[in-house]
Coordinates of C-alpha atoms in Angstrom, one line a residue:
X17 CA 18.7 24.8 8.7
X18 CA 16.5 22.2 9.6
X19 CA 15.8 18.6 7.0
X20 CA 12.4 20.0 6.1
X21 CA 13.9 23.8 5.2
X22 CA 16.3 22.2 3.4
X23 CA 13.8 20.1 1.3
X24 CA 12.0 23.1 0.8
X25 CA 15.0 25.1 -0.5
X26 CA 15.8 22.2 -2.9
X27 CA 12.9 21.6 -4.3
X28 CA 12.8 25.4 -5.0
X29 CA 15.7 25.5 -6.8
X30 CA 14.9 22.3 -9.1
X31 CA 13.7 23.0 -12.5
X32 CA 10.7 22.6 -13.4
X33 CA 9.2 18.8 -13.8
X34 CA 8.9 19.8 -17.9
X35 CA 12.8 20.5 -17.7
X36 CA 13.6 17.6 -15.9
X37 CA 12.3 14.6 -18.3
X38 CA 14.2 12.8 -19.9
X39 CA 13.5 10.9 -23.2
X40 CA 13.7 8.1 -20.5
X41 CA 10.2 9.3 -19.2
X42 CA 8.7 9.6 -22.5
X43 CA 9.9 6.5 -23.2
X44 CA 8.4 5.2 -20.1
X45 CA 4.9 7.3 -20.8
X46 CA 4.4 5.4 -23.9
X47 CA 4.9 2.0 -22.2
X48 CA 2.1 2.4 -20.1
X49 CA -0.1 4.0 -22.6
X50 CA 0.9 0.8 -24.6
X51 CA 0.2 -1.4 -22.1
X52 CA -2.8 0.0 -21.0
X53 CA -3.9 -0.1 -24.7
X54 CA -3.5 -4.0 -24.5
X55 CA -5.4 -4.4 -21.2
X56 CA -8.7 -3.0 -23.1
X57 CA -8.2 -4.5 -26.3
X58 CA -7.1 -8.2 -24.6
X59 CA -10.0 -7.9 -21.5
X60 CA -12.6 -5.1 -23.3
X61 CA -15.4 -8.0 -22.9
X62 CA -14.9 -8.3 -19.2
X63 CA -15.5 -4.7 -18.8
X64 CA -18.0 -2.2 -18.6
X65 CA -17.9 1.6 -19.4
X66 CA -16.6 2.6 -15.3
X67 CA -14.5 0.0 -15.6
X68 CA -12.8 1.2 -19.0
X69 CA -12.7 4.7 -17.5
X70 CA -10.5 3.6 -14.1
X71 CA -8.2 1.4 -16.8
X72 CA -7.3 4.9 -18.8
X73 CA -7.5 7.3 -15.5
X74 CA -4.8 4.7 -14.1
X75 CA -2.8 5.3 -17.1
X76 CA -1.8 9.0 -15.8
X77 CA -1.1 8.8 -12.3
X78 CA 1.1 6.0 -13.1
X79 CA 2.7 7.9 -15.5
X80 CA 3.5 10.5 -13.2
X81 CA 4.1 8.1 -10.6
X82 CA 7.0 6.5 -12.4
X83 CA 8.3 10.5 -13.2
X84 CA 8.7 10.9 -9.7
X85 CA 9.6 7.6 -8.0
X86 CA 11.8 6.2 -11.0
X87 CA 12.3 2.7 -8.8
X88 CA 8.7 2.1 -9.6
X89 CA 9.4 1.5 -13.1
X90 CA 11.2 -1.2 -13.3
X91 CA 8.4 -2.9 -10.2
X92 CA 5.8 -2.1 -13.0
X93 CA 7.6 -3.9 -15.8
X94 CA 8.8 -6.8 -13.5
X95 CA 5.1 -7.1 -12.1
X96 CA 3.6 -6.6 -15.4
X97 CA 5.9 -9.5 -17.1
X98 CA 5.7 -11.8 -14.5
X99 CA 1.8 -11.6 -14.0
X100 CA 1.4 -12.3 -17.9
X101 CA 4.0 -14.8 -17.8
X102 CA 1.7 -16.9 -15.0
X103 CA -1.2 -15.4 -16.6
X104 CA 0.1 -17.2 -20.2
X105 CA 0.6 -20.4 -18.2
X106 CA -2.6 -21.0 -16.8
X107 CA -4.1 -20.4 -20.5
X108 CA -7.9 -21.6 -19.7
X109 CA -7.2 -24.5 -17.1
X110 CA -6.8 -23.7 -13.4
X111 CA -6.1 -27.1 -13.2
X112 CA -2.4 -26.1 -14.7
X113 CA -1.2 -24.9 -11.3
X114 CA -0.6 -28.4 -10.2
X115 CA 1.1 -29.4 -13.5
X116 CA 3.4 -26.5 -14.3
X117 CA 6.4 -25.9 -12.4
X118 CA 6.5 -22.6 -12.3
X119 CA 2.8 -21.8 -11.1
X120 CA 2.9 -24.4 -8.5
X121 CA 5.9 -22.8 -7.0
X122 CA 6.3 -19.4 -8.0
X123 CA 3.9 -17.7 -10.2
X124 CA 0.5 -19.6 -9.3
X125 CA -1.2 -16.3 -6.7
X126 CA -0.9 -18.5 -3.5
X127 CA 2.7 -19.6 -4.4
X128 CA 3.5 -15.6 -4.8
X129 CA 1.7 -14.5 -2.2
X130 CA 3.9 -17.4 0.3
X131 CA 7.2 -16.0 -1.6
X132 CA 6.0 -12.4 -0.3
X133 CA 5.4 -13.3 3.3
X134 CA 8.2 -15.2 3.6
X135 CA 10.6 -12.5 2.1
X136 CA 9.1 -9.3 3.8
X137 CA 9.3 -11.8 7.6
X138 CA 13.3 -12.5 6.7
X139 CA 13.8 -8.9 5.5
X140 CA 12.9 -7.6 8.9
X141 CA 15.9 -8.6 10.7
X142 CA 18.4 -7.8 7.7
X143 CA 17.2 -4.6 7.8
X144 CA 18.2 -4.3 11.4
X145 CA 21.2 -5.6 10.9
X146 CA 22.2 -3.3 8.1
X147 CA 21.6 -0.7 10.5
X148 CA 23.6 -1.9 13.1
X149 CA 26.3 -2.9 11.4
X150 CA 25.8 0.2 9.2
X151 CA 26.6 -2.2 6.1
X152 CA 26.2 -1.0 2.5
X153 CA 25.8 -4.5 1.1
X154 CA 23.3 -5.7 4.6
X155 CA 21.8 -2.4 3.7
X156 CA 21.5 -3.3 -0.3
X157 CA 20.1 -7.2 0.7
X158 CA 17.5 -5.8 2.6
X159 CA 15.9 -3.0 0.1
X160 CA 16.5 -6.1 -2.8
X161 CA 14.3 -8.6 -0.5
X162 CA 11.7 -5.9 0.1
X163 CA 11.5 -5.0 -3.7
X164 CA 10.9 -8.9 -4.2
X165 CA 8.7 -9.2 -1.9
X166 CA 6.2 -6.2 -3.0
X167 CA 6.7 -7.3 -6.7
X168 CA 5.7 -11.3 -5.9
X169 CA 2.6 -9.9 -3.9
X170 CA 1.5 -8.0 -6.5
X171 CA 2.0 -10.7 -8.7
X172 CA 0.1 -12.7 -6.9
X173 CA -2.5 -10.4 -6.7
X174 CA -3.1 -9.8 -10.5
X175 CA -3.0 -13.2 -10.8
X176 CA -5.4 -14.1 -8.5
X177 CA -7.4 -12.0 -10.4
X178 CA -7.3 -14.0 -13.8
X179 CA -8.2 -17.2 -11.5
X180 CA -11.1 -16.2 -10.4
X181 CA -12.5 -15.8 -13.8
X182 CA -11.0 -18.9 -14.6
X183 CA -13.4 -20.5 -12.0
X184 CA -16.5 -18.7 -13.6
X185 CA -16.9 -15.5 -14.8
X186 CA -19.6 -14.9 -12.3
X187 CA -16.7 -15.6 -9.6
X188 CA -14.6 -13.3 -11.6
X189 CA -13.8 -10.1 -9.3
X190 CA -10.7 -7.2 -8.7
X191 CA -9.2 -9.1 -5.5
X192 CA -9.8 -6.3 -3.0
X193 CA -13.1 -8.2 -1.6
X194 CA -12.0 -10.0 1.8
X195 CA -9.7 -9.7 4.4
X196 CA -7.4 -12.0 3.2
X197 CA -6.8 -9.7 -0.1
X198 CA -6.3 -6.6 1.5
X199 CA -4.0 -7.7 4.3
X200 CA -1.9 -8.6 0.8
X201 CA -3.2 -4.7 -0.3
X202 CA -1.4 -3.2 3.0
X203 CA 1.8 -4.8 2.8
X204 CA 2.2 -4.1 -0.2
X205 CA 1.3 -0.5 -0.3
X206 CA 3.4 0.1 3.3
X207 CA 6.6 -1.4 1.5
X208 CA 6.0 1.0 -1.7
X209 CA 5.4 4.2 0.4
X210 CA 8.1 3.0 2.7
X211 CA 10.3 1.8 -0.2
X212 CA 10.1 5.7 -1.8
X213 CA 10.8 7.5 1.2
X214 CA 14.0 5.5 1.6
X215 CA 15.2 6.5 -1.6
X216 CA 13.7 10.2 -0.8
X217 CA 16.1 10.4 2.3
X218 CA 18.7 7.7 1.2
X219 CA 18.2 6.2 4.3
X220 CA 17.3 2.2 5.6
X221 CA 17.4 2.8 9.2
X222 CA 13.3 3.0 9.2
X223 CA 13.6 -0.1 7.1
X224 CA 13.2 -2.9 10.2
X225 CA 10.3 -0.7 12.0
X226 CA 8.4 -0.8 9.2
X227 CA 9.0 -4.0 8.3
X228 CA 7.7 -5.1 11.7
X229 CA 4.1 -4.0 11.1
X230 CA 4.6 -5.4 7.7
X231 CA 5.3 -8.8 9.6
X232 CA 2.4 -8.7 11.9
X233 CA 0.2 -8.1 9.2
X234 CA 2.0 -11.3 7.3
X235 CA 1.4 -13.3 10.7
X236 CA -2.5 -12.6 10.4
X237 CA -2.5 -13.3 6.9
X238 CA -0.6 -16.7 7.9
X239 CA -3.2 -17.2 10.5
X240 CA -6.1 -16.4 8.2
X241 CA -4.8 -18.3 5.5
X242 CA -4.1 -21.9 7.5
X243 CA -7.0 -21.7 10.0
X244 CA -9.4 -20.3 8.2
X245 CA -9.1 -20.9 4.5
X246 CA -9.2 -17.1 3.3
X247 CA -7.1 -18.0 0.0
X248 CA -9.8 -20.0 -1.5
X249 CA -11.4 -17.5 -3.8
X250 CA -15.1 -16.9 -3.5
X251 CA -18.1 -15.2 -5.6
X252 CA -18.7 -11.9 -4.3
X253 CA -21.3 -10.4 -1.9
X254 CA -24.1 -8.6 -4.0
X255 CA -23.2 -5.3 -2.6
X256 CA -19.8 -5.6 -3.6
X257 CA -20.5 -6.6 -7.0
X258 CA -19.5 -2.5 -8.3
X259 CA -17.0 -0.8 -9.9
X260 CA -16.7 1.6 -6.6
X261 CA -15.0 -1.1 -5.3
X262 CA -11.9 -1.0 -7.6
X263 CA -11.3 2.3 -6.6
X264 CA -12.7 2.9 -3.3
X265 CA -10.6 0.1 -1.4
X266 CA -7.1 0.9 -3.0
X267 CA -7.7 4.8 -2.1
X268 CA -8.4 3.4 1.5
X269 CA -5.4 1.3 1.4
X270 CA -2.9 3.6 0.4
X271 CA -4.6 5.5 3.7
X272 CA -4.2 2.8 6.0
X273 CA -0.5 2.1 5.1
X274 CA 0.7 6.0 5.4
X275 CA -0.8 5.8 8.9
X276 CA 1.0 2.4 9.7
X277 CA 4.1 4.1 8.0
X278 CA 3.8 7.4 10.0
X279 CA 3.1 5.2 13.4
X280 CA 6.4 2.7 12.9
X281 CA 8.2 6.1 12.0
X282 CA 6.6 7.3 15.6
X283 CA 8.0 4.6 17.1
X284 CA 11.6 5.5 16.0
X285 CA 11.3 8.7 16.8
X286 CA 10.4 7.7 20.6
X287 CA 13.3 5.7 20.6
X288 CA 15.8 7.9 19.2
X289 CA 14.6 10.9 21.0
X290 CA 15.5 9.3 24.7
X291 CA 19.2 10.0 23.2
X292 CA 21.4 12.9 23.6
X293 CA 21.5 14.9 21.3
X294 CA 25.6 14.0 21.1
X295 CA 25.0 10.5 21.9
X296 CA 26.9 7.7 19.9
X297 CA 24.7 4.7 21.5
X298 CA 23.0 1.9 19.2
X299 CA 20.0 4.4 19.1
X300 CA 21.8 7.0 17.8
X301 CA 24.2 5.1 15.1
X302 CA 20.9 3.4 14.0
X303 CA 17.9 5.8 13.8
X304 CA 17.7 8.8 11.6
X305 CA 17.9 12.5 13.3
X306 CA 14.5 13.7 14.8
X307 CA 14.0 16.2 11.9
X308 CA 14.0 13.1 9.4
X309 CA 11.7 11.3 11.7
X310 CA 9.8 14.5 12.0
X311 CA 9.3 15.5 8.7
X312 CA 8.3 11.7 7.5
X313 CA 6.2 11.0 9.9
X314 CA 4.3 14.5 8.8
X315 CA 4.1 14.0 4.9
X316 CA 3.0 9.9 5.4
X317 CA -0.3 11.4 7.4
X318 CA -0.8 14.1 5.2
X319 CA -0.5 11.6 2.2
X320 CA -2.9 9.2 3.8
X321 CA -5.7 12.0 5.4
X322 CA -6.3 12.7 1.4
X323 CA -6.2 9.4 -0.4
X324 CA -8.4 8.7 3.6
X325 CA -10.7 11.6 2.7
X326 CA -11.4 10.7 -0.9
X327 CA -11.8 7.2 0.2
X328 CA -14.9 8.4 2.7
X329 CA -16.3 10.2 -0.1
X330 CA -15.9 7.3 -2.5
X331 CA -17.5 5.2 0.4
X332 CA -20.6 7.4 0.7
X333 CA -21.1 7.6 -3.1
X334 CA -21.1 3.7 -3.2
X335 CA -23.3 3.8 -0.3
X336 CA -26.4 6.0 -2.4
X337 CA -26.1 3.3 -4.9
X338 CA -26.1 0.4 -2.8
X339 CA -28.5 1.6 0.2
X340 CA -30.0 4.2 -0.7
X341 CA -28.0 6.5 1.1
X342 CA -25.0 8.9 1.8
X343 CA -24.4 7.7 5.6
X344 CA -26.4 5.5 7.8
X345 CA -24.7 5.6 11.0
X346 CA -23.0 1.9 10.4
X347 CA -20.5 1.0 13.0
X348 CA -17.7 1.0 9.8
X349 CA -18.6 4.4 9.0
X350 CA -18.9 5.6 12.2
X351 CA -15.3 4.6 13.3
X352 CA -14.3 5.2 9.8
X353 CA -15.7 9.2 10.7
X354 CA -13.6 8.5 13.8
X355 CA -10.1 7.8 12.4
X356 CA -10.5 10.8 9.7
X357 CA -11.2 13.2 12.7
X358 CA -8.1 11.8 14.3
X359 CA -5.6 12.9 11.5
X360 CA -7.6 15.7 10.8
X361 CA -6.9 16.9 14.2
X362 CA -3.1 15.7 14.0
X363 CA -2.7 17.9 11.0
X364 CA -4.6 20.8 12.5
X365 CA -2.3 21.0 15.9
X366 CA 0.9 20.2 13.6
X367 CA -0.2 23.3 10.7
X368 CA -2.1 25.8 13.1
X369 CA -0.4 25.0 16.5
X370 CA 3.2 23.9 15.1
X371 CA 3.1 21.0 16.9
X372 CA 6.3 18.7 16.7
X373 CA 8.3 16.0 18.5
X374 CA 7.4 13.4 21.1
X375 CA 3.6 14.1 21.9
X376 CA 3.0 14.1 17.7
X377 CA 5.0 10.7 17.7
X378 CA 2.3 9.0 20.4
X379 CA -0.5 10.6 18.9
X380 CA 0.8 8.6 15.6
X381 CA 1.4 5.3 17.3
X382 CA -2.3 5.8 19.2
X383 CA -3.9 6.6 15.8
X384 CA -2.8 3.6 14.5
X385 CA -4.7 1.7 16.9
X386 CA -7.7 4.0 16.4
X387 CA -7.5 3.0 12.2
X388 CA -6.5 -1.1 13.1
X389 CA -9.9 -1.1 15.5
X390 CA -12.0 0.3 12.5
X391 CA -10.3 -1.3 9.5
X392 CA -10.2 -5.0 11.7
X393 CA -11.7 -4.6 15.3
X394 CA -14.9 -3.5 13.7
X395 CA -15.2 -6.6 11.5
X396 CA -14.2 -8.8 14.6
X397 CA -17.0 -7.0 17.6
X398 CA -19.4 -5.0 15.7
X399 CA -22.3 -5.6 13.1
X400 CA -23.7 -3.7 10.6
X401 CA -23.9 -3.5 6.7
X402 CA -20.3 -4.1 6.5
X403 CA -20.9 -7.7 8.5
X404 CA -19.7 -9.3 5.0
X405 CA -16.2 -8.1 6.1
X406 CA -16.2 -10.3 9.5
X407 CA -13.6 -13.3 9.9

């Protein structure tokens, strides 16, 4: 019986989600419902009617979130008490980042945001290290530096998000509005899709693959951030200046990082599959079989075609309101038409044709190519409405 039969057959034999909850999950339930009951009565006059109606749709899918994936609980609470801990700090004074101790080295968005990239860089190598060494503990480090290294950029995130209204409230804006911020957006969301599918298989050996496209996105943001100045925030771009935003970018997001998941996952798979079936070389010890490979690298493309898809719809409803219209044609759109045909196709030969194995595995690595032109090339050699995204 192959990993994904086997899934299948336990996952039919599970009670039902009703049967399984716990008074644990109620209790959780009603600390997000609290929570997100303080959010509207503490930032109400901030907000406008959309904006209220994302806060209490999040509410439910984060709910359910936490039901299924019961690590992200405790990443919620630790994010949510160490956001209002530095949001507490800075009271009404930006200022206080250079006079508080713990803003100016841990809690302040750029100080977070430098704890993030410098924890998801080390835990690359530990990861490979666990693997090798096929260490418990290595293993344990690792998973405990990515954990810390997601929560601190999300930290830094919200964060960042209470100092731009602390610069003006005309500067005030959800930080999803520049390169800089969504670089943070990928890395995070790769480590959290990565970070459940570890726990789903209970294995780490993906861990150091993943956490290499994790790194190269760090190194850009490094780049970005020294050369360029991207950390300073900055008022927004009229057309950006819409609730579509909050929810259009994050859906994209969670895309992109399924892709880059699904491509590092390719990667593997290449690697491992030049192995004998009965091999015991390095490969082998280290790398999952090729039906885990298989089947991961499946459900991250099929996770990120929808949240992809409803991001292109999302896009083109945004687009009526801002231009005037559905589609124009734009160079972003275009290529953004491209990489949705890509994994529309992947899926297709993989559902229809039962496609598997090695030729899947390249088309993965080449599609993340195809989605890193059109999320960054674009920006970098093309022109277009979208120009306010160039670096």
């Amino acid at each position: 019986m192959s990993v994904t039969e086997q899934h299948l057959l336990d996952d039919w034999r599970r009670p039902s989600l009703w049967q399984r909850l716990s008074a644990f999950d109620w209790i959780w339930a009603m600390l997000v419902m609290a929570g997100t009951v303080y959010a509207h009565v503490r930032y109400h006059t901030l907000m406008d009617a959309y904006e209220v109606a994302i806060l209490y749709g999040t509410a439910p899918a984060l709910i359910a979130l936490g039901w299924h994936f019961k690590a992200i609980r405790g990443f919620s609470l630790a994010v949510a008490a160490l956001s209002l801990l530095g949001i507490w700090l800075y009271g009404q004074d930006l200022a206080r980042s250079e006079t508080s101790f713990l803003l100016k080295y841990l809690l302040s968005s750029q100080s977070a945001i430098m704890w993030m990239s410098a924890l998801y860089v080390a835990a690359t190598p530990v990861y490979f290290a666990a693997s090798a060494s096929r260490s418990e503990f290595v293993g344990r480090v690792a998973t405990g530096m990515t954990w810390t290294a997601t929560t601190m950029g999300l930290v830094g995130l919200m964060v960042r998000w209470r100092e731009s209204y602390l610069i003006s409230h005309d500067v005030g804006h959800i930080p999803v509005s520049n390169l800089y911020e969504v670089f943070i957006l990928f890395s995070i969301i790769t480590a959290l899709l990565y970070l459940y599918y570890e726990g789903r298989y209970r294995t780490r050996a993906l861990g150091g693959f993943v956490m290499l496209v994790i790194s190269a996105a760090v190194a850009f943001l490094l780049w970005y951030t020294f050369d360029r100045g991207a950390h300073e925030i900055q008022p927004l771009v009229p057309a950006l200046k819409s609730y579509w935003m909050k929810i259009h970018v994050p859906a994209n997001f969670v895309g992109y990082g399924a892709f880059a998941l699904a491509a590092m996952v390719g990667v593997a798979y290449l690697i491992r599959a030049r192995q004998p079936a009965d091999s015991d070389g390095l490969a082998a010890r280290m790398i999952p079989d090729l039906d885990v490979l298989d089947d991961v690298m499946y459900k991250s493309i099929a996770l990120g075609f929808a949240f992809f898809t409803v991001a292109t719809i999302l896009g083109a409803l945004w687009a009526a309101e801002a231009w005037g219209g559905y589609w124009s044609w734009d160079p972003k759109e275009t290529w953004a038409l491209i990489v949705w045909l890509n994994y529309a196709a992947w899926l297709h030969m993989r559902l229809t044709k039962g496609w598997r194995g090695t030729p899947m595995a390249w088309w993965a690595i080449v599609g993340l190519f195809v989605t890193l032109f059109a999320f960054l090339g674009v920006n970098m050699f093309l022109s277009g409405m979208h120009s306010y995204g160039e670096l």
